[in-house]
mmCIF file of C-alpha atoms in Angstrom:
data_model
loop_
_atom_site.group_PDB
_atom_site.id
_atom_site.type_symbol
_atom_site.label_atom_id
_atom_site.label_comp_id
_atom_site.label_asym_id
_atom_site.label_seq_id
_atom_site.Cartn_x
_atom_site.Cartn_y
_atom_site.Cartn_z
ATOM 1 C CA MET A 521 -90.430 182.142 205.249
ATOM 2 C CA SER A 522 -88.713 184.506 202.839
ATOM 3 C CA GLU A 523 -90.002 187.948 202.171
ATOM 4 C CA GLN A 524 -91.117 187.052 198.679
ATOM 5 C CA ASN A 525 -93.104 184.028 199.893
ATOM 6 C CA ASP A 526 -94.624 186.165 202.738
ATOM 7 C CA THR A 527 -95.749 188.755 200.105
ATOM 8 C CA GLN A 528 -97.222 186.085 197.775
ATOM 9 C CA THR A 529 -98.911 184.348 200.800
ATOM 10 C CA ILE A 530 -100.453 187.681 201.980
ATOM 11 C CA ARG A 531 -101.565 188.547 198.398
ATOM 12 C CA ASP A 532 -103.156 185.073 197.926
ATOM 13 C CA LEU A 533 -104.921 185.100 201.256
ATOM 14 C CA VAL A 534 -106.361 188.595 200.821
ATOM 15 C CA ASP A 535 -107.503 187.748 197.266
ATOM 16 C CA ARG A 536 -109.037 184.369 198.404
ATOM 17 C CA LEU A 537 -110.855 186.073 201.319
ATOM 18 C CA THR A 538 -112.207 188.818 199.067
ATOM 19 C CA ARG A 539 -113.469 186.214 196.593
ATOM 20 C CA LEU A 540 -115.039 184.000 199.351
ATOM 21 C CA HIS A 541 -116.800 187.159 200.630
ATOM 22 C CA ALA A 542 -117.814 188.305 197.113
ATOM 23 C CA ALA A 543 -119.236 184.961 196.290
ATOM 24 C CA GLU A 544 -121.497 185.049 199.317
ATOM 25 C CA GLU A 545 -122.703 188.509 198.201
ATOM 26 C CA TRP A 546 -123.838 187.028 194.783
ATOM 27 C CA ASN A 547 -126.342 184.859 196.616
ATOM 28 C CA GLY A 548 -128.600 187.814 196.992
ATOM 29 C CA PRO A 549 -130.262 190.316 194.544
ATOM 30 C CA LEU A 550 -126.983 192.326 194.157
ATOM 31 C CA ASN A 551 -123.636 191.760 192.505
ATOM 32 C CA PRO A 552 -120.647 192.386 194.770
ATOM 33 C CA SER A 553 -120.032 195.850 193.416
ATOM 34 C CA GLN A 554 -123.560 196.787 194.180
ATOM 35 C CA PHE A 555 -123.268 195.285 197.599
ATOM 36 C CA ALA A 556 -119.999 197.098 198.214
ATOM 37 C CA ALA A 557 -121.631 200.525 197.235
ATOM 38 C CA LEU A 558 -124.712 200.003 199.187
ATOM 39 C CA SER A 559 -122.638 199.035 202.179
ATOM 40 C CA TYR A 560 -120.329 202.038 201.721
ATOM 41 C CA LEU A 561 -123.387 204.472 201.505
ATOM 42 C CA ALA A 562 -124.990 202.992 204.695
ATOM 43 C CA ARG A 563 -121.754 203.727 206.590
ATOM 44 C CA ALA A 564 -120.834 207.164 205.000
ATOM 45 C CA ASN A 565 -121.865 210.457 206.437
ATOM 46 C CA ARG A 566 -123.902 213.020 204.525
ATOM 47 C CA PHE A 567 -120.885 214.714 203.067
ATOM 48 C CA SER A 568 -119.549 211.527 201.614
ATOM 49 C CA ARG A 569 -122.427 210.053 199.575
ATOM 50 C CA ALA A 570 -121.876 211.627 196.168
ATOM 51 C CA PRO A 571 -121.154 209.438 193.060
ATOM 52 C CA SER A 572 -117.498 210.621 192.979
ATOM 53 C CA HIS A 573 -117.008 209.491 196.617
ATOM 54 C CA VAL A 574 -118.538 206.137 195.930
ATOM 55 C CA ALA A 575 -116.105 205.757 192.936
ATOM 56 C CA ASP A 576 -113.065 206.781 195.155
ATOM 57 C CA PHE A 577 -113.956 204.473 197.947
ATOM 58 C CA LEU A 578 -114.473 201.476 195.572
ATOM 59 C CA ALA A 579 -111.451 202.442 193.367
ATOM 60 C CA THR A 580 -113.393 202.443 190.259
ATOM 61 C CA THR A 581 -114.276 205.002 187.579
ATOM 62 C CA ARG A 582 -116.988 207.473 188.072
ATOM 63 C CA GLY A 583 -118.946 206.068 185.155
ATOM 64 C CA THR A 584 -118.966 202.558 186.661
ATOM 65 C CA ALA A 585 -119.909 203.942 189.992
ATOM 66 C CA SER A 586 -122.716 205.900 188.391
ATOM 67 C CA GLN A 587 -124.107 202.746 186.758
ATOM 68 C CA THR A 588 -123.864 200.853 189.974
ATOM 69 C CA LEU A 589 -125.836 203.581 191.816
ATOM 70 C CA LYS A 590 -128.475 203.670 189.100
ATOM 71 C CA ALA A 591 -128.947 200.002 189.488
ATOM 72 C CA LEU A 592 -129.347 200.354 193.211
ATOM 73 C CA ALA A 593 -131.891 203.163 192.633
ATOM 74 C CA ARG A 594 -133.873 201.098 190.185
ATOM 75 C CA LYS A 595 -134.041 198.374 192.910
ATOM 76 C CA ASP A 596 -135.307 200.923 195.477
ATOM 77 C CA LEU A 597 -132.256 200.382 197.725
ATOM 78 C CA ILE A 598 -131.026 204.023 197.539
ATOM 79 C CA GLU A 599 -132.666 207.300 196.666
ATOM 80 C CA GLU A 600 -131.174 210.414 195.146
ATOM 81 C CA THR A 601 -131.234 213.611 196.952
ATOM 82 C CA ARG A 602 -130.240 216.890 195.319
ATOM 83 C CA SER A 603 -128.501 219.550 197.181
ATOM 84 C CA GLU A 604 -130.737 222.554 198.188
ATOM 85 C CA THR A 605 -127.921 225.032 197.372
ATOM 86 C CA ASP A 606 -126.486 223.481 194.126
ATOM 87 C CA LYS A 607 -128.980 221.505 192.117
ATOM 88 C CA ARG A 608 -125.970 219.935 190.172
ATOM 89 C CA SER A 609 -124.774 218.221 193.388
ATOM 90 C CA ILE A 610 -126.473 214.970 194.493
ATOM 91 C CA ARG A 611 -126.044 212.411 197.236
ATOM 92 C CA TYR A 612 -127.495 208.991 197.706
ATOM 93 C CA ASP A 613 -129.333 207.857 200.919
ATOM 94 C CA VAL A 614 -129.990 204.235 201.712
ATOM 95 C CA THR A 615 -133.724 203.349 201.879
ATOM 96 C CA THR A 616 -135.268 201.179 204.619
ATOM 97 C CA GLU A 617 -135.236 198.244 202.124
ATOM 98 C CA GLY A 618 -131.581 198.846 201.528
ATOM 99 C CA ARG A 619 -130.752 198.843 205.204
ATOM 100 C CA SER A 620 -132.857 195.667 205.678
ATOM 101 C CA LEU A 621 -130.701 194.009 202.984
ATOM 102 C CA LEU A 622 -127.548 195.018 204.767
ATOM 103 C CA SER A 623 -128.748 193.857 208.199
ATOM 104 C CA ALA A 624 -128.211 190.240 207.741
ATOM 105 C CA PRO A 625 -124.715 189.073 209.027
ATOM 106 C CA SER A 626 -122.381 187.615 206.499
ATOM 107 C CA GLU A 627 -120.333 184.489 206.937
ATOM 108 C CA LEU A 628 -117.312 186.635 207.220
ATOM 109 C CA ASP A 629 -118.879 188.681 210.045
ATOM 110 C CA ASP A 630 -119.640 185.358 211.897
ATOM 111 C CA VAL A 631 -116.015 184.146 211.518
ATOM 112 C CA VAL A 632 -114.464 187.335 212.505
ATOM 113 C CA SER A 633 -116.737 187.545 215.594
ATOM 114 C CA ARG A 634 -115.618 184.166 216.782
ATOM 115 C CA LEU A 635 -111.842 185.206 216.713
ATOM 116 C CA PRO A 636 -110.169 185.984 220.050
ATOM 117 C CA ALA A 637 -110.274 189.722 220.763
ATOM 118 C CA GLU A 638 -106.539 190.060 220.528
ATOM 119 C CA VAL A 639 -106.321 188.246 217.196
ATOM 120 C CA ALA A 640 -109.128 190.290 215.704
ATOM 121 C CA ALA A 641 -107.458 193.550 216.828
ATOM 122 C CA SER A 642 -104.176 192.588 215.524
ATOM 123 C CA LEU A 643 -105.777 191.554 212.227
ATOM 124 C CA ALA A 644 -107.574 194.871 212.011
ATOM 125 C CA GLY A 645 -104.462 196.816 212.675
ATOM 126 C CA SER A 646 -102.447 194.874 210.104
ATOM 127 C CA LEU A 647 -105.081 195.193 207.464
ATOM 128 C CA LYS A 648 -105.603 198.867 208.089
ATOM 129 C CA SER A 649 -101.870 199.436 207.913
ATOM 130 C CA LEU A 650 -101.690 197.605 204.457
ATOM 131 C CA VAL A 651 -104.643 199.538 203.119
ATOM 132 C CA LEU A 652 -103.505 202.946 204.352
ATOM 133 C CA THR A 653 -99.993 202.210 202.844
ATOM 134 C CA MET A 654 -101.469 201.222 199.446
ATOM 135 C CA LEU A 655 -103.724 204.307 199.361
ATOM 136 C CA HIS A 656 -100.719 206.537 200.297
ATOM 137 C CA HIS A 657 -98.788 205.071 197.327
ATOM 138 C CA ARG A 658 -101.817 205.652 194.999
ATOM 139 C CA GLY A 659 -102.677 209.087 196.217
ATOM 140 C CA GLY A 660 -106.117 207.827 197.456
ATOM 141 C CA ARG A 661 -108.079 208.888 200.414
ATOM 142 C CA SER A 662 -108.412 206.997 203.674
ATOM 143 C CA PHE A 663 -112.260 207.364 204.219
ATOM 144 C CA GLY A 664 -111.715 207.099 208.000
ATOM 145 C CA ILE A 665 -114.288 207.363 210.770
ATOM 146 C CA CYS A 666 -115.236 210.991 211.530
ATOM 147 C CA ASN A 667 -114.305 210.975 215.220
ATOM 148 C CA THR A 668 -110.662 209.865 214.534
ATOM 149 C CA CYS A 669 -110.022 212.689 212.159
ATOM 150 C CA ARG A 670 -107.706 215.713 212.970
ATOM 151 C CA HIS A 671 -110.539 218.128 211.950
ATOM 152 C CA HIS A 672 -113.091 216.596 214.309
ATOM 153 C CA GLU A 673 -113.752 218.513 217.554
ATOM 154 C CA THR A 674 -116.201 217.557 220.356
ATOM 155 C CA ASP A 675 -117.769 219.352 223.094
ATOM 156 C CA GLY A 676 -119.045 216.246 224.945
ATOM 157 C CA THR A 677 -122.204 215.304 223.213
ATOM 158 C CA LYS A 678 -121.840 216.844 219.761
ATOM 159 C CA GLY A 679 -119.204 216.858 217.148
ATOM 160 C CA TYR A 680 -117.884 219.584 214.810
ATOM 161 C CA CYS A 681 -115.995 219.453 211.679
ATOM 162 C CA ARG A 682 -113.409 222.259 211.428
ATOM 163 C CA LEU A 683 -112.708 221.513 207.839
ATOM 164 C CA LEU A 684 -116.318 221.851 206.518
ATOM 165 C CA GLN A 685 -117.179 224.157 209.506
ATOM 166 C CA VAL A 686 -120.518 222.317 210.306
ATOM 167 C CA PRO A 687 -121.906 220.810 213.416
ATOM 168 C CA LEU A 688 -122.202 216.988 213.400
ATOM 169 C CA THR A 689 -124.908 214.673 214.796
ATOM 170 C CA ALA A 690 -123.754 211.950 217.221
ATOM 171 C CA SER A 691 -124.327 209.326 214.573
ATOM 172 C CA GLU A 692 -122.336 211.220 211.945
ATOM 173 C CA THR A 693 -119.135 211.147 214.164
ATOM 174 C CA SER A 694 -119.003 207.383 213.828
ATOM 175 C CA GLN A 695 -119.537 207.172 210.132
ATOM 176 C CA LEU A 696 -117.072 207.140 207.234
ATOM 177 C CA CYS A 697 -115.956 210.399 205.822
ATOM 178 C CA HIS A 698 -114.501 211.239 202.457
ATOM 179 C CA GLU A 699 -112.602 214.214 203.897
ATOM 180 C CA HIS A 700 -110.884 212.255 206.726
ATOM 181 C CA ALA A 701 -107.387 213.227 207.589
ATOM 182 C CA SER A 702 -105.212 211.412 210.097
#
């Protein structure tokens, strides 16, 4: 197969997979953008849940992200928390109802879980490479898992972020971080 055909095939397959997954998300009370924002917030650490972080992760405008977050708040799936030190700064936390909505496995989850381990690992590595390369070209952030970041330190049971100079809970070290650096 030629390089041009490979590119077109990959583009078509990624697009089709995305559309199939988004169509499944429409079957519930959320549109795909709302579902993506809620899913991101549920996986993001406490430093990565501001409206601007959601916009960066979803590759959308801050205005669009703000409207999406307001819709999720009206549905009681997230709640706004203002910073104690800077009242202008807010973050969103997923409510119990929001976590419940996300707990149902999707058809994509089911299909991926049935792949042989080596196929799933290869696919994950290839897609990660594709996403990171696109982000690099666009100047975007990787939003990686905290414990894979060069700023992450551990003393066995706890983590520490050298960049933000804060201790991390055990659960935070396995969450998405806006400040992630490879």
